[in-house]
Coordinates of C-alpha atoms and ligand atoms in Angstrom, one line a residue:
X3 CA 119.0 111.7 84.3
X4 CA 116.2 109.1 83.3
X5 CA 117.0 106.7 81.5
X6 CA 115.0 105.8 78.3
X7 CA 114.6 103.5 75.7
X8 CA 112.0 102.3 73.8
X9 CA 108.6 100.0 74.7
X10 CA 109.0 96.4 73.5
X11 CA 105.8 94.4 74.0
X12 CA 107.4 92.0 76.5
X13 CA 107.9 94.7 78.7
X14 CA 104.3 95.7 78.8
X15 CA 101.3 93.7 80.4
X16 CA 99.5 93.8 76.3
X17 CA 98.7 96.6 74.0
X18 CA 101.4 98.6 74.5
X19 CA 101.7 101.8 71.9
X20 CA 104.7 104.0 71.4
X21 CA 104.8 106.1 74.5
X22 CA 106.1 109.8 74.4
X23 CA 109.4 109.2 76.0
X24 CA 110.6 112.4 77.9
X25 CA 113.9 113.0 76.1
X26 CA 113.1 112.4 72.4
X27 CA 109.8 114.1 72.5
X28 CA 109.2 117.3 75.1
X29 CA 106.2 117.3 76.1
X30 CA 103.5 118.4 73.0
X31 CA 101.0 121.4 73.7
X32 CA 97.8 120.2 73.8
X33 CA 97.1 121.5 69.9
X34 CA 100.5 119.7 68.4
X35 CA 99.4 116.1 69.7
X36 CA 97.5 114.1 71.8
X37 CA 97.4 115.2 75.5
X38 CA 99.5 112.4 77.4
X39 CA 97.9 111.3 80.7
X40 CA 100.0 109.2 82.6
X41 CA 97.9 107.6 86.3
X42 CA 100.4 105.3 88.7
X43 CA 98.7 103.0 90.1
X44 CA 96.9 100.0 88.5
X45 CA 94.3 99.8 92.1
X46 CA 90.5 101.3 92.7
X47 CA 91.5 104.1 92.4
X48 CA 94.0 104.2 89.3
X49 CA 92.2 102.0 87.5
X50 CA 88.7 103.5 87.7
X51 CA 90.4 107.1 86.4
X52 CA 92.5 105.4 83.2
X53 CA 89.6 103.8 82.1
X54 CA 87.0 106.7 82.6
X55 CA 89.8 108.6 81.1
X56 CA 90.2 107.1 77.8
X57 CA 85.9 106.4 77.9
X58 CA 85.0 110.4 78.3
X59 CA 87.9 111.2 75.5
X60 CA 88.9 108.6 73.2
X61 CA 91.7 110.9 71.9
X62 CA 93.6 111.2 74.8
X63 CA 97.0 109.2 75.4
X64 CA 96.2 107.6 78.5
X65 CA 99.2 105.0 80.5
X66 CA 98.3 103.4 83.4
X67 CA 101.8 102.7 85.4
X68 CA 101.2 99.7 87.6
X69 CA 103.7 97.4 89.9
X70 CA 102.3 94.3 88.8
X71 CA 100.9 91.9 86.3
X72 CA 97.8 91.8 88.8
X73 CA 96.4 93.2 91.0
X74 CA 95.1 91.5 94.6
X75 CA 92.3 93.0 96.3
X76 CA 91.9 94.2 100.0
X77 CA 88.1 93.9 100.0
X78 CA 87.0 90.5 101.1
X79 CA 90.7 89.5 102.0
X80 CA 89.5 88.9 105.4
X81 CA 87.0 86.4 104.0
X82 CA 90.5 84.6 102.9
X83 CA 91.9 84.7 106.2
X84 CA 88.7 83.1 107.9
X85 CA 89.3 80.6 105.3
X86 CA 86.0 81.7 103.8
X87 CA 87.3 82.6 100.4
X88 CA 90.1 81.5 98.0
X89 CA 92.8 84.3 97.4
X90 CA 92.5 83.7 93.6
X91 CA 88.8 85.2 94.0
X92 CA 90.7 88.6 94.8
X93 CA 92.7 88.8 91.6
X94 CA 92.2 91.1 88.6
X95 CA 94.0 91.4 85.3
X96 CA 94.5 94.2 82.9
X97 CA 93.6 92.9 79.5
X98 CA 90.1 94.4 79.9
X99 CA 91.3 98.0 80.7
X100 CA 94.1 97.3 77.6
X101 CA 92.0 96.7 75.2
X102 CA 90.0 99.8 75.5
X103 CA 93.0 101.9 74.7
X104 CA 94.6 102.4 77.4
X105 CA 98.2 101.3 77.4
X106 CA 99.3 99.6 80.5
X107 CA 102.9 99.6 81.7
X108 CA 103.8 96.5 84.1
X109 CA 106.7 98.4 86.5
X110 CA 107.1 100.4 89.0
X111 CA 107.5 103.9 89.2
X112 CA 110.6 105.5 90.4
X113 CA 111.2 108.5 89.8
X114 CA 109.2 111.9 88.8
X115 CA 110.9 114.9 87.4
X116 CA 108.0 117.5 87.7
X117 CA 109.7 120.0 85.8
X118 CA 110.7 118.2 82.9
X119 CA 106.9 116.4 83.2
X120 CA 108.4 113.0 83.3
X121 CA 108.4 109.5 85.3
X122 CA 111.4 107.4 85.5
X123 CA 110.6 103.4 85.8
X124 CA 112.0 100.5 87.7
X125 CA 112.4 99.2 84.5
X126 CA 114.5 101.7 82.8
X127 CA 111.6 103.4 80.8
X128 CA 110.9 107.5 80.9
X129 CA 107.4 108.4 79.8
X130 CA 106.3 111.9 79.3
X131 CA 102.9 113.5 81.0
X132 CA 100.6 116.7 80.2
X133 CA 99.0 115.2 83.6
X134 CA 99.9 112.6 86.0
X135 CA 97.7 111.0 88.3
X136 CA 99.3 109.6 91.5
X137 CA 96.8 107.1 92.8
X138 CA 99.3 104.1 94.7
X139 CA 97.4 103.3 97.7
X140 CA 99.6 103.2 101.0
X141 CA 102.7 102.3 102.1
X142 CA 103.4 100.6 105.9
X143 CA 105.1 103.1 108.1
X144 CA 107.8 100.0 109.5
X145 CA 109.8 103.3 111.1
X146 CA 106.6 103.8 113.4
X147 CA 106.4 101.0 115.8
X148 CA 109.6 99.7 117.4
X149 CA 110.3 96.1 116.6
X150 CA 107.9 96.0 113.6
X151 CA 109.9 95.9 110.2
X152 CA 109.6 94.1 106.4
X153 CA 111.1 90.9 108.4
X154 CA 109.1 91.7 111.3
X155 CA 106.2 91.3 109.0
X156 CA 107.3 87.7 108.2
X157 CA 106.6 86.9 111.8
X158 CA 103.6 88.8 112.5
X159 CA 101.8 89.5 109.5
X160 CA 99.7 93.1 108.8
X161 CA 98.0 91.7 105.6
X162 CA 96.9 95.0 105.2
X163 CA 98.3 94.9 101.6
X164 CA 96.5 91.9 100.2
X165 CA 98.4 89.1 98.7
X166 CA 100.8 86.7 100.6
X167 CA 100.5 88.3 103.8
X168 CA 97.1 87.5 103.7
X169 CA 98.0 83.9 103.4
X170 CA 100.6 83.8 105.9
X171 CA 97.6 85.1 108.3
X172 CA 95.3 82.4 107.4
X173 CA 98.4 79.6 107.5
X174 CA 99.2 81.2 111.2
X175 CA 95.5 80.7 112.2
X176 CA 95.3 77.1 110.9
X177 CA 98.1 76.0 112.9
X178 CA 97.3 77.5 115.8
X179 CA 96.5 74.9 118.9
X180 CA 92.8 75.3 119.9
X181 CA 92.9 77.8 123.4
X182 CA 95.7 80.3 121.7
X183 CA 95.2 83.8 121.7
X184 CA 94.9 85.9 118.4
X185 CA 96.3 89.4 118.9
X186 CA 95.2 92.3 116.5
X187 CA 97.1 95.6 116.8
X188 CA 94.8 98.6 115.5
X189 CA 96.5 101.5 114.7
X190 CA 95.3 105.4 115.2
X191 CA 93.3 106.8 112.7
X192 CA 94.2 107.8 109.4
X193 CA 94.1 104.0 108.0
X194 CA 93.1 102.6 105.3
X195 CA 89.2 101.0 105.6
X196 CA 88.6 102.7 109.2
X197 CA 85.9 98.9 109.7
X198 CA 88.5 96.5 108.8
X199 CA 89.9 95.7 111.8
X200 CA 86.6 94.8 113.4
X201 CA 85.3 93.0 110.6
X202 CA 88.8 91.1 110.3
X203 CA 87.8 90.4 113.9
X204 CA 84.9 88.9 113.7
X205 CA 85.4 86.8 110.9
X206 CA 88.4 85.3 112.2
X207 CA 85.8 85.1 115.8
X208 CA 84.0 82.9 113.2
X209 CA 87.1 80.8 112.2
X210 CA 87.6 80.1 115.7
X211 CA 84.1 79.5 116.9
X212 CA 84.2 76.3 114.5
X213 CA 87.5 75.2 114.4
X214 CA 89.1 76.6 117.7
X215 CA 86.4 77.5 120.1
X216 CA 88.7 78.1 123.4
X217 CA 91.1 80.4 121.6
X218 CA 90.5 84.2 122.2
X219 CA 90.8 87.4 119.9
X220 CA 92.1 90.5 122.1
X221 CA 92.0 93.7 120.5
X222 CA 94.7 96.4 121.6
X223 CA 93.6 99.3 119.4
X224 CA 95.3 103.2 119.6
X225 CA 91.7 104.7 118.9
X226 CA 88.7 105.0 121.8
X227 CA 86.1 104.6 119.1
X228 CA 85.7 103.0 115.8
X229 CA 83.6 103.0 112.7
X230 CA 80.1 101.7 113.7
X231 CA 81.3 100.2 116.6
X232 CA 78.1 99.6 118.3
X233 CA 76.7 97.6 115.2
X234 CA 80.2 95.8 115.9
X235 CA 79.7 95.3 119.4
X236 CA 76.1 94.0 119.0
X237 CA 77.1 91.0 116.7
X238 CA 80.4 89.8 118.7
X239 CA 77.4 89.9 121.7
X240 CA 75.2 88.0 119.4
X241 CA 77.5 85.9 118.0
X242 CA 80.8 85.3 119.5
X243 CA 79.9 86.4 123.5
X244 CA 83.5 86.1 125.3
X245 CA 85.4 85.7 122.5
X246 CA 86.4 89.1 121.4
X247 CA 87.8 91.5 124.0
X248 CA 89.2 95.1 123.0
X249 CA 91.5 97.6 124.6
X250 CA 90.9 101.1 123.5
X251 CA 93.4 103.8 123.9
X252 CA 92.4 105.4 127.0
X253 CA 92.5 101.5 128.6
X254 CA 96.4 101.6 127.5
X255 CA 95.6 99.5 124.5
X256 CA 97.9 101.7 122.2
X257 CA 100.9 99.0 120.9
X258 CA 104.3 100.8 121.9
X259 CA 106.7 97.9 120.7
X260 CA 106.6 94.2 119.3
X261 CA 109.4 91.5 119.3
X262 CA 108.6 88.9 116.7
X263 CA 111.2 86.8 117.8
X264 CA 108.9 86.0 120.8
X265 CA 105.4 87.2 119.2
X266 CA 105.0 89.6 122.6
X267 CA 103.4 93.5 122.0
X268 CA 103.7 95.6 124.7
X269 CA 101.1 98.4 125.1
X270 CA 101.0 101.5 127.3
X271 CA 99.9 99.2 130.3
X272 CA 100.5 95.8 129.9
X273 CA 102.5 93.1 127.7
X274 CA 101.1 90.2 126.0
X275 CA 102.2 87.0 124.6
X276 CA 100.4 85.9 121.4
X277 CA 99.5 82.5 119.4
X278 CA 98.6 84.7 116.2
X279 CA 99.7 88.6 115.9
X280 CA 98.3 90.7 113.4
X281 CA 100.4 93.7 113.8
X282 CA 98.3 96.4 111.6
X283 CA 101.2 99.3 111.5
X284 CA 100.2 103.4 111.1
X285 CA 100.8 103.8 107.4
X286 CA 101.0 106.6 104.9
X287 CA 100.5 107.6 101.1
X288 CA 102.8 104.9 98.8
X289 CA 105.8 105.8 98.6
X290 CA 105.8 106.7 94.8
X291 CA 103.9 110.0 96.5
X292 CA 106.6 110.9 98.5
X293 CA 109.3 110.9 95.8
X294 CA 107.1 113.2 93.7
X295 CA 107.2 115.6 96.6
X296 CA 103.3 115.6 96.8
X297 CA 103.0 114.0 100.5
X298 CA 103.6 116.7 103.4
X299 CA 104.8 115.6 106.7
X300 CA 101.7 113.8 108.0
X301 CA 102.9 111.2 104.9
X302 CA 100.0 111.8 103.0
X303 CA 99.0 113.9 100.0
X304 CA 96.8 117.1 100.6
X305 CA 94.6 118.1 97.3
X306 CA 92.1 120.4 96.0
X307 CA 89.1 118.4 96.7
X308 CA 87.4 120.4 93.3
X309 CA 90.3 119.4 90.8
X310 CA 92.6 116.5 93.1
X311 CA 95.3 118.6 92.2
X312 CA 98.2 118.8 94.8
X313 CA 98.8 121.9 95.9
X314 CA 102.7 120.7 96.2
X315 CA 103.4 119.6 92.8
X316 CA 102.2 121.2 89.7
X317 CA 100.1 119.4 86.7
X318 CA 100.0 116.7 89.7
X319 CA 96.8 115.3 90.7
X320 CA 96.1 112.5 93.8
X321 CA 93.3 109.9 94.5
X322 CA 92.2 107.4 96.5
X323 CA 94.1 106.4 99.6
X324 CA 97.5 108.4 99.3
X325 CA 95.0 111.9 99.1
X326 CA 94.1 113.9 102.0
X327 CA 90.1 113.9 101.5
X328 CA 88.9 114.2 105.2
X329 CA 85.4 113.0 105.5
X330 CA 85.2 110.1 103.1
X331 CA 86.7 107.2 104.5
X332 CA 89.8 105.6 102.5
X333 CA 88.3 102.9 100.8
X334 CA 87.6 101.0 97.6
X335 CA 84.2 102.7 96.8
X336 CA 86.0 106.1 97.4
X337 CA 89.2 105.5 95.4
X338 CA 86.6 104.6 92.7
X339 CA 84.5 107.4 92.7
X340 CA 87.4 109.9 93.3
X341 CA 89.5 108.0 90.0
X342 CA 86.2 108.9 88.1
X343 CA 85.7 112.5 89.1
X344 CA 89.2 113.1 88.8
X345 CA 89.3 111.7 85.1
X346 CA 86.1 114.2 84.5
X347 CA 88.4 117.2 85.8
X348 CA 91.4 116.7 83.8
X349 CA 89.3 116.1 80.7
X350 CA 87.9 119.1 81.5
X351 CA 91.0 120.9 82.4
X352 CA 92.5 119.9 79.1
X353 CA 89.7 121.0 76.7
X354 CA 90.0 124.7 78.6
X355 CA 86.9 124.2 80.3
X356 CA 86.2 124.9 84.3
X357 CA 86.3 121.5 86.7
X358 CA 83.0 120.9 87.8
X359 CA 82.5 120.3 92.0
X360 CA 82.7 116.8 92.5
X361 CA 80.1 114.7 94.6
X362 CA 81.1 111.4 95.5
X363 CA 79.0 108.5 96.6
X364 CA 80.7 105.7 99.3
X365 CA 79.3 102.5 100.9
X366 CA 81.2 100.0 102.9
X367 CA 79.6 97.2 104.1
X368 CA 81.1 94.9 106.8
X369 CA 80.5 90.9 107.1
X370 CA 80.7 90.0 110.5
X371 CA 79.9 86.4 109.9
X372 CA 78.6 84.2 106.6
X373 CA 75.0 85.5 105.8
X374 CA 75.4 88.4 108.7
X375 CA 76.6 92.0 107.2
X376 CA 75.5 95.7 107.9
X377 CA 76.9 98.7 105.9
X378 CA 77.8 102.5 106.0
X379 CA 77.4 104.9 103.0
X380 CA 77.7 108.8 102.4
X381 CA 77.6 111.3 99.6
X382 CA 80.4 113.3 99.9
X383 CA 81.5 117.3 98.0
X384 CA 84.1 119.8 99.0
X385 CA 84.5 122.0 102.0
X386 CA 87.5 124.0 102.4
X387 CA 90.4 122.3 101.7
X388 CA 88.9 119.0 102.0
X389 CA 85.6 116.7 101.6
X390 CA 82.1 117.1 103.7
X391 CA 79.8 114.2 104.3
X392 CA 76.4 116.0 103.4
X393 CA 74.6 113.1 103.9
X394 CA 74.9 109.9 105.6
X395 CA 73.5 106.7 106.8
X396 CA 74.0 103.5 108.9
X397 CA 72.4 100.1 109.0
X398 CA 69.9 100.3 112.0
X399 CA 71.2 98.5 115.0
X400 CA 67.7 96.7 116.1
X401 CA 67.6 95.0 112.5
X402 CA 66.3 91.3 112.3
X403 CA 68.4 88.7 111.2
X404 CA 67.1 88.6 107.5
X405 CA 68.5 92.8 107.0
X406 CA 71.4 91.4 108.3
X407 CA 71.1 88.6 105.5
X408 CA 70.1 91.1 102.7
X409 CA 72.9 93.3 103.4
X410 CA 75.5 90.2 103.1
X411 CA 74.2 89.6 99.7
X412 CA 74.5 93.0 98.9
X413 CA 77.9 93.2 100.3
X414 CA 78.9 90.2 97.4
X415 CA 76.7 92.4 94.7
X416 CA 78.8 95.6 95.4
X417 CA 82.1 93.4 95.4
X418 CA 81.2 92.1 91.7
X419 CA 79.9 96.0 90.3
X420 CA 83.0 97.8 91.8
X421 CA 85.3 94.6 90.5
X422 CA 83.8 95.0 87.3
X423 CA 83.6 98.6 87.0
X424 CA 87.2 98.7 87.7
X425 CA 88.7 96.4 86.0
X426 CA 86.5 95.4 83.4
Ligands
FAD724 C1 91.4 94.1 105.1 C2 90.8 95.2 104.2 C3 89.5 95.1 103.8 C4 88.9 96.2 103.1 N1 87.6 96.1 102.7 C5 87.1 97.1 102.0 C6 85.7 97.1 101.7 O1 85.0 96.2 102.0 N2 85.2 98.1 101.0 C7 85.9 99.2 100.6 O2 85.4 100.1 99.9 N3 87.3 99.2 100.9 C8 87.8 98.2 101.6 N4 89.2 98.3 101.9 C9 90.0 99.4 101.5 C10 90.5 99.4 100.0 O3 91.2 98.2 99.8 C11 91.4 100.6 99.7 O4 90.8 101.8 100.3 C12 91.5 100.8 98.2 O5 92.2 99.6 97.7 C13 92.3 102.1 97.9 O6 92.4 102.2 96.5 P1 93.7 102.9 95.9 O7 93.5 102.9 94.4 O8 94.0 104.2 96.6 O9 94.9 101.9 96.3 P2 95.1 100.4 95.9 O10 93.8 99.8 95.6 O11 95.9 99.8 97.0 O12 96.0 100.5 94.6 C14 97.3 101.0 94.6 C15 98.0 100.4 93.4 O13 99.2 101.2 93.1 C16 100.3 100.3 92.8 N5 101.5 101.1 93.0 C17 101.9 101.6 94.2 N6 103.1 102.3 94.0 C18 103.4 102.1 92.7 C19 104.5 102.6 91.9 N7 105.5 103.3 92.4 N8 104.4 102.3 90.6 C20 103.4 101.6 90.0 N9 102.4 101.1 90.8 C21 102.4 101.4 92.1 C22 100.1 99.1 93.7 O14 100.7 98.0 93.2 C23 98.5 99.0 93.7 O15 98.1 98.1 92.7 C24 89.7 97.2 102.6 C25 91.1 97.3 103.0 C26 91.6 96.3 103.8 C27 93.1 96.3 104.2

C-alpha cells in the first residue's frame, strides 16, 4: 500500500498546493473537481507537456514529478567535455514552470498503481491522476554489456546522462598523456540522439588537436551506418585527417565485453587497450516506465502515435525518449514537440473532444568544431502504429565554410529557444 501523507513546502521544489492524495480523495470525475494531471519527468519532454498543460487549460491540476532540484542538459554536454563549455551552462530550474501553476514535486517516482490511478514517491508521498504522463528519458541497460556496471561507469564513463559523468569524461581527457588513445563504444541503434557519438567525436578530435595532437580517437561502433555520416566524415577529413578512425559492425567493431579494472574493450575481432573509454551502453525507457508496466520487452514504451497513450496501461500516456515513435529520432526537439502535442490531446481528451493527428517538427544540429556545425530536421505525423517522416532535409555536403558557420550560430539560437521554451 502507498504510503501518504501530506505536502509540506520543504518537500516541494516551490509552489506546492494540496495535491489529491490517492487514499483520502479517489480520484474526482471530471465534473466534481479539477481533472488531476500528473507528468513524471521534469526533462524536454516532461517539462514542455506540464507547462503547455496548465497554458491551454488553466483549470486543470497539473504535478510535474521530477528526480531533482534541477535538471542538467544532454544537448551541448559534449561542448563540456571538449572543455568548450562550463557544465553550469547546462542547468535549468523549476521556479519558472512553478510559478505558472503548475506544482512541482522534487522526488522520484516509485511506484504506479494503475488501477487505483495513483503514484507512490521515493519520498513517501501518493498523488492521485485522471492522466499520467510518463516522460523519464532512459535508463542504461548495465545488464547488456559484460563488465560494464554503475561502478564500471566510475571507470569508464558513458556520460550519456549529463551531469557528473560528463565531468569525469572531461577530467579523464585532461589528464590524459599526449599520444593516448580515446576509445568510444557506440552502441546499436535505438539510442538516445542517433549524432551524438560522432559529434562527441569530433569535438573531443578538437580537444586533442590543441592540447594532445598525437593522441588518437578509435571508434568501435555496433551500427554499419550512422546519422549523416557522410557530413561526419567530410569534417573529420577536413579537420582532424588521421585522427579519428571507426570500426563499424560488419568490421567486428561491435563491443562484446569491458574490464575497467584495466580500461581494455574487446570487440568481435580484436581487443584494445584505452587511455580514455567512453563506454556508451544499449539503453532503454527509465525505469519508472517499466514499473508502470508500460515498456514491452524491447525496454521501451510502444504508443498511439495520435493520442501517446500506451496501449499497455490505461489513462497512461508516454513521450519523449522512453516512447516507441519510429521515425523521429529521440531527441530534445522531439521530446519537446511530443510533450506539447501530448498536452493538446489530453486537454482534448478531457473536455470529451476527439485528439487531433499530431505533426511534429525536429531539428538536430551537430558541432563538429567551434564555428563548424550542419544539421538535420523533419516534420513528422502517424503511420500505423508509429511516426512517418513526411518530409525531410539535410545540410548540403559541398557547403562553404561560412554555412557551416551560420549553422553553428544557429545551433546556439535553437539551444536558447528550446531552453527557454522548456523551462521558462
Ligand atoms: C551527448 C548528447 C547530446 C545530445 N544533443 C542533442 C541535441 O543537440 N539536440 C537534441 O535535440 N537532442 C540531443 N540529445 C538528446 C536529448 O538529450 C534527449 O533526447 C532528451 O533529453 C529527451 O527528453 P526526455 O524528456 O525524454 O528525457 P530527459 O530530458 O532525459 O528527461 C527525463 C527526466 O525524467 C526524470 N526522471 C526519470 N525517472 C524519474 C522518476 N522515476 N521520477 C521522477 N523523475 C524521473 C529525470 O531526472 C529527467 O530529468 C543529446 C543527448 C546526448 C546524450
Amino acid at each position: 500500500m502507498l504510503a501518504t501523507r501530506p505536502p509540506t513546502r520543504r518537500d516541494a521544489v516551490r509552489g506546492i498546493a494540496a495535491v489529491g492524495l490517492a487514499s483520502a480523495f479517489p480520484a474526482p470525475s471530471i465534473a466534481q473537481a479539477a481533472a488531476r494531471v500528473i507528468v513524471i519527468g521534469g526533462g524536454f519532454g516532461g517539462a514542455s507537456c506540464a507547462r503547455a498543460l496548465k497554458r491551454m487549460d488553466a483549470g486543470l491540476q497539473v504535478t510535474l514529478v521530477e528526480a531533482n532540484r534541477f535538471f542538467v542538459c544532454c544537448p551541448f554536454s559534449n561542448e563540456v567535455i571538449a572543455g568548450l563549455r562550463e557544465l553550469e551552462a547546462q542547468q535549468f530550474g523549476y521556479d519558472r514552470i512553478a510559478a505558472e501553476g503548475v506544482t512541482v514535486v522534487a522526488s522520484a517516482a516509485a511506484k504506479i498503481d494503475p488501477h487505483a490511478r495513483s503514484i507512490g514517491l521515493a519520498n513517501g508521498w501518493a498523488l492521485g491522476y485522471d492522466r499520467l504522463v510518463l516522460a523519464p528519458g532512459i535508463d542504461l541497460r548495465f545488464d547488456a554489456l559484460p563488465g560494464y556496471d554503475e561502478a564500471a561507469a566510475t571507470r569508464m564513463p558513458h556520460a550519456w546522462k549529463a551531469g557528473e559523468q560528463t565531468l569525469l569524461l572531461r577530467k579523464q581527457l585532461e589528464a590524459m598523456e599526449d599520444g593516448g588513445v580515446v576509445v568510444l563504444a557506440a552502441p546499436a541503434a535505438p539510442l538516445r540522439c542517433p549524432p551524438a557519438p560522432y559529434e562527441r567525436a569530433s569535438l573531443i578530435a578538437h580537444y586533442l588537436k590543441n592540447k594532445k595532437p598525437r593522441s588518437k580517437i578509435l571508434i568501435l561502433d555496433a551500427k554499419d551506418g550512422f546519422s549523416q555520416q557522410k557530413l561526419f566524415e567530410a569534417a573529420w577529413n577536413e579537420l582532424y585527417p588521421g585522427m579519428i578512425e571507426r570500426i563499424g559492425l560488419s568490421q567486428g567493431g561491435r563491443v562484446t565485453s569491458v574490464d575497467p579494472a584495466t580500461n581494455a574493450i574487446v570487440t568481435d575481432f580484436g581487443n584494445y587497450t584505452a587511455a580514455v573509454a567512453n563506454v556508451i551502453p544499449p539503453q532503454k525507457a527509465g525505469r519508472i516506465a517499466e514499473i508502470a508496466g508500460a515498456a514491452d520487452n524491447t525496454g521501451w514504451c510502444p504508443i498511439d502515435p495520435v493520442t501517446f497513450a500506451s496501449p499497455l496501461v490505461p489513462n497512461v500516456h508516454v513521450i519523449g525518449d522512453a516512447c516507441i515513435a519510429g521515425g523521429i529520432p529521440k531527441s530534445a526537439s522531439a521530446a519537446t514537440a511530443q510533450g506539447k502535442a501530448c498536452a493538446a490531446v489530453i486537454v482534448n481528451l478531457l473536455s470529451g473532444n476527439s485528439p487531433e493527428a499530431p505533426r511534429l517538427t525536429g531539428a538536430c544540429f551537430n558541432t563538429v568544431a567551434p564555428g563548424y556545425a550542419f544539421s538535420q530536421s523533419g516534420i513528422y505525423q502517424p503511420k500505423g502504429d508509429q511516426f512517418a517522416e513526411i518530409e525531410g532535409s539535410v545540410s548540403p555536403i559541398d557547403a562553404p565554410r561560412e554555412v557551416r558557420a551560420h549553422e553553428a550560430e544557429q545551433a546556439f539560437d535553437w539551444f536558447k529557444t528550446i531552453t527557454v521554451d522548456t523551462f521558462g
